Short mmCIF file of C-alpha atoms in Angstrom, two decimals:
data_model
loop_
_atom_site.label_atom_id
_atom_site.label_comp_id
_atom_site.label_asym_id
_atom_site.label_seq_id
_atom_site.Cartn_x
_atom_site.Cartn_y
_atom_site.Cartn_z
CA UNK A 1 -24.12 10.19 -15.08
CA UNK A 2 -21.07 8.46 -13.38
CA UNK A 3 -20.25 9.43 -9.46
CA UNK A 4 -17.88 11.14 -8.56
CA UNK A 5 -16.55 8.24 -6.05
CA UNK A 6 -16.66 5.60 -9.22
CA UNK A 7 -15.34 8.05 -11.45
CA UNK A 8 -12.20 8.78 -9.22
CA UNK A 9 -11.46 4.59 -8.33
CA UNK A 10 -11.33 4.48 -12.70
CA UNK A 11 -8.78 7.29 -12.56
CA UNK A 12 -6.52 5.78 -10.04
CA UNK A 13 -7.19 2.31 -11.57
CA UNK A 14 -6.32 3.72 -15.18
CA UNK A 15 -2.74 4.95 -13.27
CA UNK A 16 -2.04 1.82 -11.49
CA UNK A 17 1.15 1.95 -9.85
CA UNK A 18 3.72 3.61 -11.11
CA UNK A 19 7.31 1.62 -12.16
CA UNK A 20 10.04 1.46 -9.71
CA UNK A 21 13.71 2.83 -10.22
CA UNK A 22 16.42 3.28 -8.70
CA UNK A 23 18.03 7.33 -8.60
CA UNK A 24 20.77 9.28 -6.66
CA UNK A 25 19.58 10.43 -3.28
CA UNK A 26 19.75 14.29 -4.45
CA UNK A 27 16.89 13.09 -7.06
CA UNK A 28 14.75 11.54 -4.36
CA UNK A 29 13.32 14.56 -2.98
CA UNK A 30 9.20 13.79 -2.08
CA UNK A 31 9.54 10.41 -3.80
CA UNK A 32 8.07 7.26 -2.15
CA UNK A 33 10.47 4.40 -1.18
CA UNK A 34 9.75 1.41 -2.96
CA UNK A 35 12.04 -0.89 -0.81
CA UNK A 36 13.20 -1.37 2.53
CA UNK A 37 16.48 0.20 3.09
CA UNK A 38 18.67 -1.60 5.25
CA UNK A 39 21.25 0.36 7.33
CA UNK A 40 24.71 -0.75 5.91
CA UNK A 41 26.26 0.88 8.85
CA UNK A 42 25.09 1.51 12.34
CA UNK A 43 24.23 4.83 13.36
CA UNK A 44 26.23 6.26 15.03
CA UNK A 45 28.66 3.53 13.81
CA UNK A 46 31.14 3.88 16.89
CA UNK A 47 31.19 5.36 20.76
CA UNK A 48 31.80 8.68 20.17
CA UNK A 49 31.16 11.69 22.49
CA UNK A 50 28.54 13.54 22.29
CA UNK A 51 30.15 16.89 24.00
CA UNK A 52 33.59 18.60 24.23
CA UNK A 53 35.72 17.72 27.26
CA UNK A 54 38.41 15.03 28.21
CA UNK A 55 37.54 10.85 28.25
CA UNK A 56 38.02 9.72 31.50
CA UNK A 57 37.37 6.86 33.73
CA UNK A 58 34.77 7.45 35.85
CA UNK A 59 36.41 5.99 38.89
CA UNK A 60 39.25 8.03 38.27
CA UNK A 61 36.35 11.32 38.77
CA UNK A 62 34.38 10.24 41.24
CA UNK A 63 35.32 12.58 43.96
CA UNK A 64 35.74 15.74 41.96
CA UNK A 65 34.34 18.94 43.45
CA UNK A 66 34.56 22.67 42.68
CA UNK A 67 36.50 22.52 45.85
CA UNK A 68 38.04 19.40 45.92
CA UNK A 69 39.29 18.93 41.70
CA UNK A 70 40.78 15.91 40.86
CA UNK A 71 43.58 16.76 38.58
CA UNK A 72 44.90 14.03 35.78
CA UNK A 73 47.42 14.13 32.78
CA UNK A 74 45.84 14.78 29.16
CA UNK A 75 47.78 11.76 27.45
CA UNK A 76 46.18 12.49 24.06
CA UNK A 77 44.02 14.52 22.17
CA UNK A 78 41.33 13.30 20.10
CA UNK A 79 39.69 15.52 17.52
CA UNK A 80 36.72 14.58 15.56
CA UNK A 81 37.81 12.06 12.25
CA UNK A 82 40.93 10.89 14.14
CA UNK A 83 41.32 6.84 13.35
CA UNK A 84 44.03 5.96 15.52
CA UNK A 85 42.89 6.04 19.02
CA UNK A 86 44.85 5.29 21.66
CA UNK A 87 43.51 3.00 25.05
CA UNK A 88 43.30 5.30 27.83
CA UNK A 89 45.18 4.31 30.64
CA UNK A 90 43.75 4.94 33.95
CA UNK A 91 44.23 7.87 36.18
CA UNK A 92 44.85 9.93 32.21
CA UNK A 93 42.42 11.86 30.78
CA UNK A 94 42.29 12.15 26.84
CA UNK A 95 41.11 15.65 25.31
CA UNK A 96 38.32 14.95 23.45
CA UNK A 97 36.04 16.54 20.66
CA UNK A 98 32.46 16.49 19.73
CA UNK A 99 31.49 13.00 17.42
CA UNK A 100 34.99 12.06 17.73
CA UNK A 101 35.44 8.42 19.05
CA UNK A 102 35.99 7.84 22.40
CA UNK A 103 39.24 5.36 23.49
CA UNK A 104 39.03 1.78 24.84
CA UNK A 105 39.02 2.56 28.26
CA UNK A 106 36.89 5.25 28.87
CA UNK A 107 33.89 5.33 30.10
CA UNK A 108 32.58 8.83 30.02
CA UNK A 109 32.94 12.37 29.43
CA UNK A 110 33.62 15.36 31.67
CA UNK A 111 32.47 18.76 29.51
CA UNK A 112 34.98 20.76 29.24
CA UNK A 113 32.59 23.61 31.10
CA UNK A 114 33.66 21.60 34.10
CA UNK A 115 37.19 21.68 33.73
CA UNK A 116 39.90 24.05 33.80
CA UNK A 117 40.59 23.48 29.97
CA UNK A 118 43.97 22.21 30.27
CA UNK A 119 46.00 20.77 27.24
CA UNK A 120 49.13 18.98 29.17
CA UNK A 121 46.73 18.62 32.50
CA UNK A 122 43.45 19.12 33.22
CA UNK A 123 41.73 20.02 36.68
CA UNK A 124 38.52 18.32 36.20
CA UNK A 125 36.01 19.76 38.90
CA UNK A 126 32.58 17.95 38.68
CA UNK A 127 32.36 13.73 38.91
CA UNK A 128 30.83 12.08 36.11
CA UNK A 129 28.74 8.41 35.96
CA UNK A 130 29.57 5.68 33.33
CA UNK A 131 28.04 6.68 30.03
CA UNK A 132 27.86 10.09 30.24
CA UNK A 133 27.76 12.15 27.21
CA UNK A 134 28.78 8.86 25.11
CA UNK A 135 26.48 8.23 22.17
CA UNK A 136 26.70 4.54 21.83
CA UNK A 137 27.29 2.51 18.37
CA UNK A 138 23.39 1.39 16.96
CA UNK A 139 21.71 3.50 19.83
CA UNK A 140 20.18 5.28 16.91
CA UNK A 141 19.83 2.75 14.05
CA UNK A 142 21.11 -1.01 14.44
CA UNK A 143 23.88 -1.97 11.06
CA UNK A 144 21.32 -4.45 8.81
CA UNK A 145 18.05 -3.36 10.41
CA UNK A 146 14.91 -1.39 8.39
CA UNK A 147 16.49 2.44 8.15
CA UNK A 148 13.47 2.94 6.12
CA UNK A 149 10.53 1.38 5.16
CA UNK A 150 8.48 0.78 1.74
CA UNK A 151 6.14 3.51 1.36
CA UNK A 152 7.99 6.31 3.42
CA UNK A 153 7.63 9.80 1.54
CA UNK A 154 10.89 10.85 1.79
CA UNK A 155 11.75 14.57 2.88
CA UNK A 156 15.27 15.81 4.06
CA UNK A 157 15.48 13.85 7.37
CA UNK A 158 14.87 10.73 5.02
CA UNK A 159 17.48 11.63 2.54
CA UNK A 160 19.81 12.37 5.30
CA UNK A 161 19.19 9.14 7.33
CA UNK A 162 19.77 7.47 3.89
CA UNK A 163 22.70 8.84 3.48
CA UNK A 164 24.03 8.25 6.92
CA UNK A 165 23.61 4.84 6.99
CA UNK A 166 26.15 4.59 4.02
CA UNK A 167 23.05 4.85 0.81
CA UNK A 168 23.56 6.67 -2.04
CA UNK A 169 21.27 5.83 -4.16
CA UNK A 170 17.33 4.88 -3.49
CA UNK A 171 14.56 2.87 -5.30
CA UNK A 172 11.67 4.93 -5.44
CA UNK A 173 8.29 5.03 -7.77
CA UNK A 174 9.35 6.92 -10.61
CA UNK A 175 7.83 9.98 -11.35
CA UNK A 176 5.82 9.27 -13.78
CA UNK A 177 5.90 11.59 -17.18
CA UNK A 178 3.10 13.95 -17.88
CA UNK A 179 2.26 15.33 -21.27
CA UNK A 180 -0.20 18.39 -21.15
CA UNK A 181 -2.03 19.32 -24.00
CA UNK A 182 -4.47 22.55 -24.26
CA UNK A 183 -6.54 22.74 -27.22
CA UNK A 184 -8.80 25.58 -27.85
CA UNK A 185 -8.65 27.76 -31.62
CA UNK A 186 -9.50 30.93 -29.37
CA UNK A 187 -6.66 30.46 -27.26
CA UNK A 188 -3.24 32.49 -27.48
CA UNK A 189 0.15 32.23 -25.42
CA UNK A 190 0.97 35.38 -23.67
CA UNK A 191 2.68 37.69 -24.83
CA UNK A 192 1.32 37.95 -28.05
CA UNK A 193 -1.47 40.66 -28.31
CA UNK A 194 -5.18 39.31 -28.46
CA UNK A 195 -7.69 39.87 -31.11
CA UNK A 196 -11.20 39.90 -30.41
CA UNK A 197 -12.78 36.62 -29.91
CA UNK A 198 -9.42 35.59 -28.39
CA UNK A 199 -8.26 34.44 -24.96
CA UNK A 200 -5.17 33.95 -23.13
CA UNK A 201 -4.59 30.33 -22.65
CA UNK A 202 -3.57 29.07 -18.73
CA UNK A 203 -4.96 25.54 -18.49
CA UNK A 204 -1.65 24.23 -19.68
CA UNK A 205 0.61 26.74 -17.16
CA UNK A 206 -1.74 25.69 -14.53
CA UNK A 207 -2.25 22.15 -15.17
CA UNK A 208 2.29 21.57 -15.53
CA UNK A 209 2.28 23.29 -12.20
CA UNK A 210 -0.03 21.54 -10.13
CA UNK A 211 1.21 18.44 -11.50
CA UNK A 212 5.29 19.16 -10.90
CA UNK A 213 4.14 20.17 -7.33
CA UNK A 214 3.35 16.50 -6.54
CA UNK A 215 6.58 15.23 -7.84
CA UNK A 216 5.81 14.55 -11.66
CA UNK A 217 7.46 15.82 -14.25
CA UNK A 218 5.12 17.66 -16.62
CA UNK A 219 5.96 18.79 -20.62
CA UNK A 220 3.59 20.68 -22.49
CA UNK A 221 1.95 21.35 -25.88
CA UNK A 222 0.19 24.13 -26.96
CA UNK A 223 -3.46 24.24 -28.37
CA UNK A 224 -3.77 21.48 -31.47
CA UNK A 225 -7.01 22.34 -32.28
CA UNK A 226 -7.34 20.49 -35.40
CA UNK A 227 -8.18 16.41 -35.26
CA UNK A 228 -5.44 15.48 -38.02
CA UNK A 229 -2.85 17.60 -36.60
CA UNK A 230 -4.08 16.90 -32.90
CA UNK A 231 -3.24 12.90 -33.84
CA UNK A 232 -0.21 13.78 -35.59
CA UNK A 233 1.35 16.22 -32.84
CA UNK A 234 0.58 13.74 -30.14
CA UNK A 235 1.04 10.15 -31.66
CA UNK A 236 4.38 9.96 -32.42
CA UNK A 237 5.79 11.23 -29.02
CA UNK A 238 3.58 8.32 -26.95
CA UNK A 239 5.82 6.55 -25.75
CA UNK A 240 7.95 9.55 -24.19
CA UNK A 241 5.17 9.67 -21.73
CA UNK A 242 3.11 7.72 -18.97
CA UNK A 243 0.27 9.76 -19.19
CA UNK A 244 -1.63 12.13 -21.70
CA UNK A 245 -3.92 14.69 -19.82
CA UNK A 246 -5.60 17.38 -21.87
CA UNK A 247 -7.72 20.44 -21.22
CA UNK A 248 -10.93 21.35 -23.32
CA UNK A 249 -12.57 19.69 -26.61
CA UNK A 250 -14.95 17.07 -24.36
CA UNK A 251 -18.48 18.80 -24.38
CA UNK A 252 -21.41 18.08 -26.69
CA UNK A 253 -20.41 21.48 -29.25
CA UNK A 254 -19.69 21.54 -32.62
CA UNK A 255 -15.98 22.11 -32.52
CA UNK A 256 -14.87 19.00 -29.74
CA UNK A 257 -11.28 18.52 -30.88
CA UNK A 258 -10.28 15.93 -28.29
CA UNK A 259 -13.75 13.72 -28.42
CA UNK A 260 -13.37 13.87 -32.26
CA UNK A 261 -9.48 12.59 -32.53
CA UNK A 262 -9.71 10.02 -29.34
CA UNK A 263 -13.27 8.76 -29.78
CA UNK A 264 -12.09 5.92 -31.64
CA UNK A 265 -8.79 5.25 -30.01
CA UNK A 266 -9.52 3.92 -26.87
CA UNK A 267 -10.92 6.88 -25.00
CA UNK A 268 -14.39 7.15 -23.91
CA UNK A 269 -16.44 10.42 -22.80
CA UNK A 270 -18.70 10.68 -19.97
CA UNK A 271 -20.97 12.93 -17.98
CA UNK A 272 -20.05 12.60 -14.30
CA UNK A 273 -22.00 14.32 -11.21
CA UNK A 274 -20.00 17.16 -10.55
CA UNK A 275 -19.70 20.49 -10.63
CA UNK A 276 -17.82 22.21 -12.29
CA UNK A 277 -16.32 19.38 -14.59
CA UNK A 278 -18.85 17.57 -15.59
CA UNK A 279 -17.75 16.30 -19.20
CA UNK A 280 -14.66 13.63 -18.53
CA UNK A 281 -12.67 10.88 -20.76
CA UNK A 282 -10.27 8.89 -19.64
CA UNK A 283 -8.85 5.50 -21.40
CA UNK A 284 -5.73 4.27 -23.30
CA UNK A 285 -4.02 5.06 -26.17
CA UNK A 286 -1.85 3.11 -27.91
CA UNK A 287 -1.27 1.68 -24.37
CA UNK A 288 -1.00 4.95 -22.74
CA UNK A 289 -3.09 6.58 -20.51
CA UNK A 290 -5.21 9.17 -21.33
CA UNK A 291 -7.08 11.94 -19.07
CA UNK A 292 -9.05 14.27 -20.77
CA UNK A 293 -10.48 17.52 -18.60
CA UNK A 294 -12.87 20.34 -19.07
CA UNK A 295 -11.66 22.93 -21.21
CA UNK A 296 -12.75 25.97 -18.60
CA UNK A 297 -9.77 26.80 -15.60
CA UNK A 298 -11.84 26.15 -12.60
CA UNK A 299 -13.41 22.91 -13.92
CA UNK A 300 -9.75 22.01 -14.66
CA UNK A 301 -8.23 22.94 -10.88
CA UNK A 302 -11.63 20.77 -9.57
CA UNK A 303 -11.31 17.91 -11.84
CA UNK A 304 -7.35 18.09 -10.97
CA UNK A 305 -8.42 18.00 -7.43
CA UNK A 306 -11.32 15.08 -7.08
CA UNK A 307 -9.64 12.96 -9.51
CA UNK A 308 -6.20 13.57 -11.08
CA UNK A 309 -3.97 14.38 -7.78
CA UNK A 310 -5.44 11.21 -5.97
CA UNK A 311 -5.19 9.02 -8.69
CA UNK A 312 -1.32 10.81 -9.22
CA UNK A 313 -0.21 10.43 -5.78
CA UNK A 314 -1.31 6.96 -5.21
CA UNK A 315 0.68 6.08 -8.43
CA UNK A 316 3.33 7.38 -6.80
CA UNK A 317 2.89 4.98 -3.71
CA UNK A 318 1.24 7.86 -1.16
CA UNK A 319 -1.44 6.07 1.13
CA UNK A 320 -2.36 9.48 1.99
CA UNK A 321 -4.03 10.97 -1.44
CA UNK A 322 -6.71 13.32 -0.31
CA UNK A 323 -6.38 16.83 1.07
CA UNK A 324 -7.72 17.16 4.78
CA UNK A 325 -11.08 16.95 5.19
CA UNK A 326 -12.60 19.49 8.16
CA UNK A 327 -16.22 20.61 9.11
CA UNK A 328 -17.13 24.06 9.26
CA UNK A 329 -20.39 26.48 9.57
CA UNK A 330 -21.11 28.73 6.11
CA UNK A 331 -21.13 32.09 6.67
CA UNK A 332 -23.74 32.49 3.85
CA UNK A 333 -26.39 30.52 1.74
CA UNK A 334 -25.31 28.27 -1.04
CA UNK A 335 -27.15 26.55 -3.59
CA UNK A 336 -26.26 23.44 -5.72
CA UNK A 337 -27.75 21.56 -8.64
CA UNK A 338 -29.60 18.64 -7.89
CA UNK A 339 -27.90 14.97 -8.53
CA UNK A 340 -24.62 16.81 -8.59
CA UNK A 341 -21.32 17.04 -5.90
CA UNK A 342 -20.89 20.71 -6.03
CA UNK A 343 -17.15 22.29 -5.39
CA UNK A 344 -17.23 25.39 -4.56
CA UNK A 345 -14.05 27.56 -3.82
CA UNK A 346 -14.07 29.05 -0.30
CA UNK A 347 -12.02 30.40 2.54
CA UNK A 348 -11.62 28.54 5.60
CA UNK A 349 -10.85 29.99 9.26
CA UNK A 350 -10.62 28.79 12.50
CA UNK A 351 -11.09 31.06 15.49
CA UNK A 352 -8.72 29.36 18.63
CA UNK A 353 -11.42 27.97 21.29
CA UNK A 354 -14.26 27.14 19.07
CA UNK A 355 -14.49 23.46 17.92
CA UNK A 356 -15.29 24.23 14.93
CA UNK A 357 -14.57 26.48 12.17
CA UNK A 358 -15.80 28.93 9.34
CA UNK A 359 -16.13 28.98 5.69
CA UNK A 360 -17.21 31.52 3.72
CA UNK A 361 -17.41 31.59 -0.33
CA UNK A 362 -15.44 32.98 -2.67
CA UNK A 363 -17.12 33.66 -5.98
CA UNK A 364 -19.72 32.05 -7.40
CA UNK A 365 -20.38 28.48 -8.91
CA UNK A 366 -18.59 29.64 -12.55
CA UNK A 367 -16.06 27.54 -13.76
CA UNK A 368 -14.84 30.35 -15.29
CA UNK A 369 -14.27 32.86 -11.91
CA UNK A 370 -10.35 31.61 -11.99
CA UNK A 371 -9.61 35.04 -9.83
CA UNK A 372 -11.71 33.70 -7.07
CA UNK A 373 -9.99 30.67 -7.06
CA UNK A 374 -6.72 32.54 -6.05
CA UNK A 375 -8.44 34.18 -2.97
CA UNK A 376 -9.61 30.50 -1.52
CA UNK A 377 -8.14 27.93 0.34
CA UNK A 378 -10.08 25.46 0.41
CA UNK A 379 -13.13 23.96 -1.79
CA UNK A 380 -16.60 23.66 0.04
CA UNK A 381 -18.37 19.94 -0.57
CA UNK A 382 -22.02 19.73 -1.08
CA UNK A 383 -23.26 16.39 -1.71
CA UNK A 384 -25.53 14.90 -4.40
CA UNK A 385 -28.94 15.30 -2.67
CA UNK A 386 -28.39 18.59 -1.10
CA UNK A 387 -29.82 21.60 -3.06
CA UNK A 388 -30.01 24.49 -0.64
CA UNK A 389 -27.81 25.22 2.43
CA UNK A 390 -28.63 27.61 5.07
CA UNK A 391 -26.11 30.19 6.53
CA UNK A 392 -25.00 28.42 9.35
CA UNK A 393 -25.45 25.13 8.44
CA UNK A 394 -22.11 22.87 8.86
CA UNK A 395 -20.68 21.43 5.72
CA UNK A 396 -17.56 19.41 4.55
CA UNK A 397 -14.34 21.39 3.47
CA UNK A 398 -11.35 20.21 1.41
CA UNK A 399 -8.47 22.22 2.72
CA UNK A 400 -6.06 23.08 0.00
CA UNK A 401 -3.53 24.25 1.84
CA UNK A 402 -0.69 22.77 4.47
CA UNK A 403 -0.96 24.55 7.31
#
């Protein structure tokens, strides 16, 4: 059998990186720069003040008290957008709005909490120092300088910073395209009524959605369970796509759709030392690469997991591909099969003051216990050469969740 370490490099190695392009900043949400963006502006890109009051000099203030105000004309006023300021001419105060620019002359800003908030004149009642409440031009980001750099993820403090340093556009790693293909004869699409012998398929439903929630666009197509029509259904539409991943048809049975139609097109099959998941494929058809999973749902969240989001995100240009890794005591016995890295779904919790945590199981080593998957968050590791674990014992955990 192949590890599950080398199994997940040829995953991420079939991937490789994924194409750049370059797309409007409202398309760029949880993307991955794939250049440096320069600031075409500075940021701010001119003194402005950072409060409401009146531009003065500072001089001009310097002795104002609650007691003792100084009191000066108001010679303009200066809203926020306003292009044609006028120098302020000492002992003059200008009226002066939040992020509006400040006037050759002036050095600082009184808030207008310290003034009398006169419009013709102003009694200005505390003294101020040079540079207060100014924000200067570049203080934040330097005109020509790295905004961002290659690799950031960006979220909405990256798209805004893009866009305030004049971008509107960003070159990213493209997304790459995801077709999802379930094949099973037994399965049927809700909400048509079963018979017996039938099942309700969700590999696909599940499989689009964990694979949209990185980013990825994901399309899919509904159990082909017949090798001519599987080949026919899928062939054509190739190069719509940047990756194939199915679900199902990879065991040793009778009826292995996917083994049957791909075995000779590039793909190989594989046992690997996991569980659940054990049967894989991966390779390239016609040029394009292929992923074939498990056909039952918890195999297909674990295999999605260990291999398929790392090997996803790092196509994407993420240098941080694996869920957080934490150590925590079982609250019951587990067992796992011998030679294999077990996965099993659990619920993590951490009580505040003890280093570490607690992790209990939910449901049992089934790949087919899809409702215990929906109570965990996290999946509890047990390595290769471990086949019994103590209550107790600390063991690694794979949170699943953000928090």
């Amino acid at each position: 059998m192949i590890s599950v370490d080398d199994y997940r490099a040829t995953i991420i190695d079939l991937l490789g990186t994924a194409a750049r392009a370059s797309l409007p900043l409202a398309g760029c949400a949880g993307l991955v720069l794939a250049e440096d963006l320069r600031a075409g502006v500075s940021l701010p890109p001119f003194d402005n003040s950072a409060m409401d009051g009146y531009a003065v000099r500072s001089v001009d203030v310097a002795e104002a008290s609650p007691a003792a105000p100084v009191e000066l004309p108001v010679a303009e006023d200066i809203p926020a957008g306003r292009t044609d300021v006028t120098e302020l001419l000492p002992g003059t105060a200008h009226r002066i709005m939040t992020g509006a620019p400040m006037p050759h002359g002036a050095d600082s800003v009184v808030m207008v909490e310290h003034t009398d908030r006169g419009t013709e004149r102003v009694r200005i009642e505390r003294a101020t120092a040079p540079g207060a409440h100014v924000r200067r031009t570049g203080e934040d980001v330097k005109q020509g300088t790295i905004a961002l750099p290659t690799g950031t993820v960006l979220g909405p403090a990256q798209i805004g910073l893009a866009s305030a340093v004049g971008a509107d556009r960003l070159t990213v790693r493209r997304p790459p395209r995801v077709l999802v293909v379930s094949t099973g004869s037994e399965l049927v699409v809700p909400p048509r009524k079963l018979r017996h012998g039938q099942i309700y398929e969700s590999n696909s439903v599940m499989l689009a959605s964990a694979i949209r929630e990185l980013g990825c666009s994901a399309e899919v197509m509904m159990s082909v369970d017949d090798v001519a029509a599987f080949r026919s259904a899928i062939e054509p539409r190739l190069g719509e796509f940047d990756l194939v991943v199915t679900s199902g048809g990879v065991s040793a049975g009778a009826y292995e759709v996917v083994k049957d139609a791909l075995g000779g097109l590039g793909v190989g099959f594989a046992k690997v030392a996991i569980q659940p998941g054990g049967p894989q494929g991966n390779g390239r058809w016609n040029g394009v690469p292929v992923v074939t999973l498990p056909g039952n749902p918890v195999s297909v969240l674990v295999s999605f997991e260990v291999f398929l989001r790392p090997a996803l995100l790092t196509s994407l240009g993420h240098t941080t591909v694996d869920r957080r890794r934490v150590r925590a005591r079982l609250t019951e016995g587990l067992k796992s099969p011998q030679g294999r890295r077990q996965f099993r779904r659990g619920f993590y919790w951490h009580t505040e003051g003890e280093v570490t945590g607690e992790v209990g199981p939910r449901g049992g080593p089934g790949s087919h216990l899809l409702a215990a998957f929906t109570q965990a968050n996290c999946l509890i590791v047990l390595p290769e050469d471990v086949t019994e674990v103590p209550e107790g014992t600390e063991v690694d955990v794979l949170l699943l969740t953000h928090d």
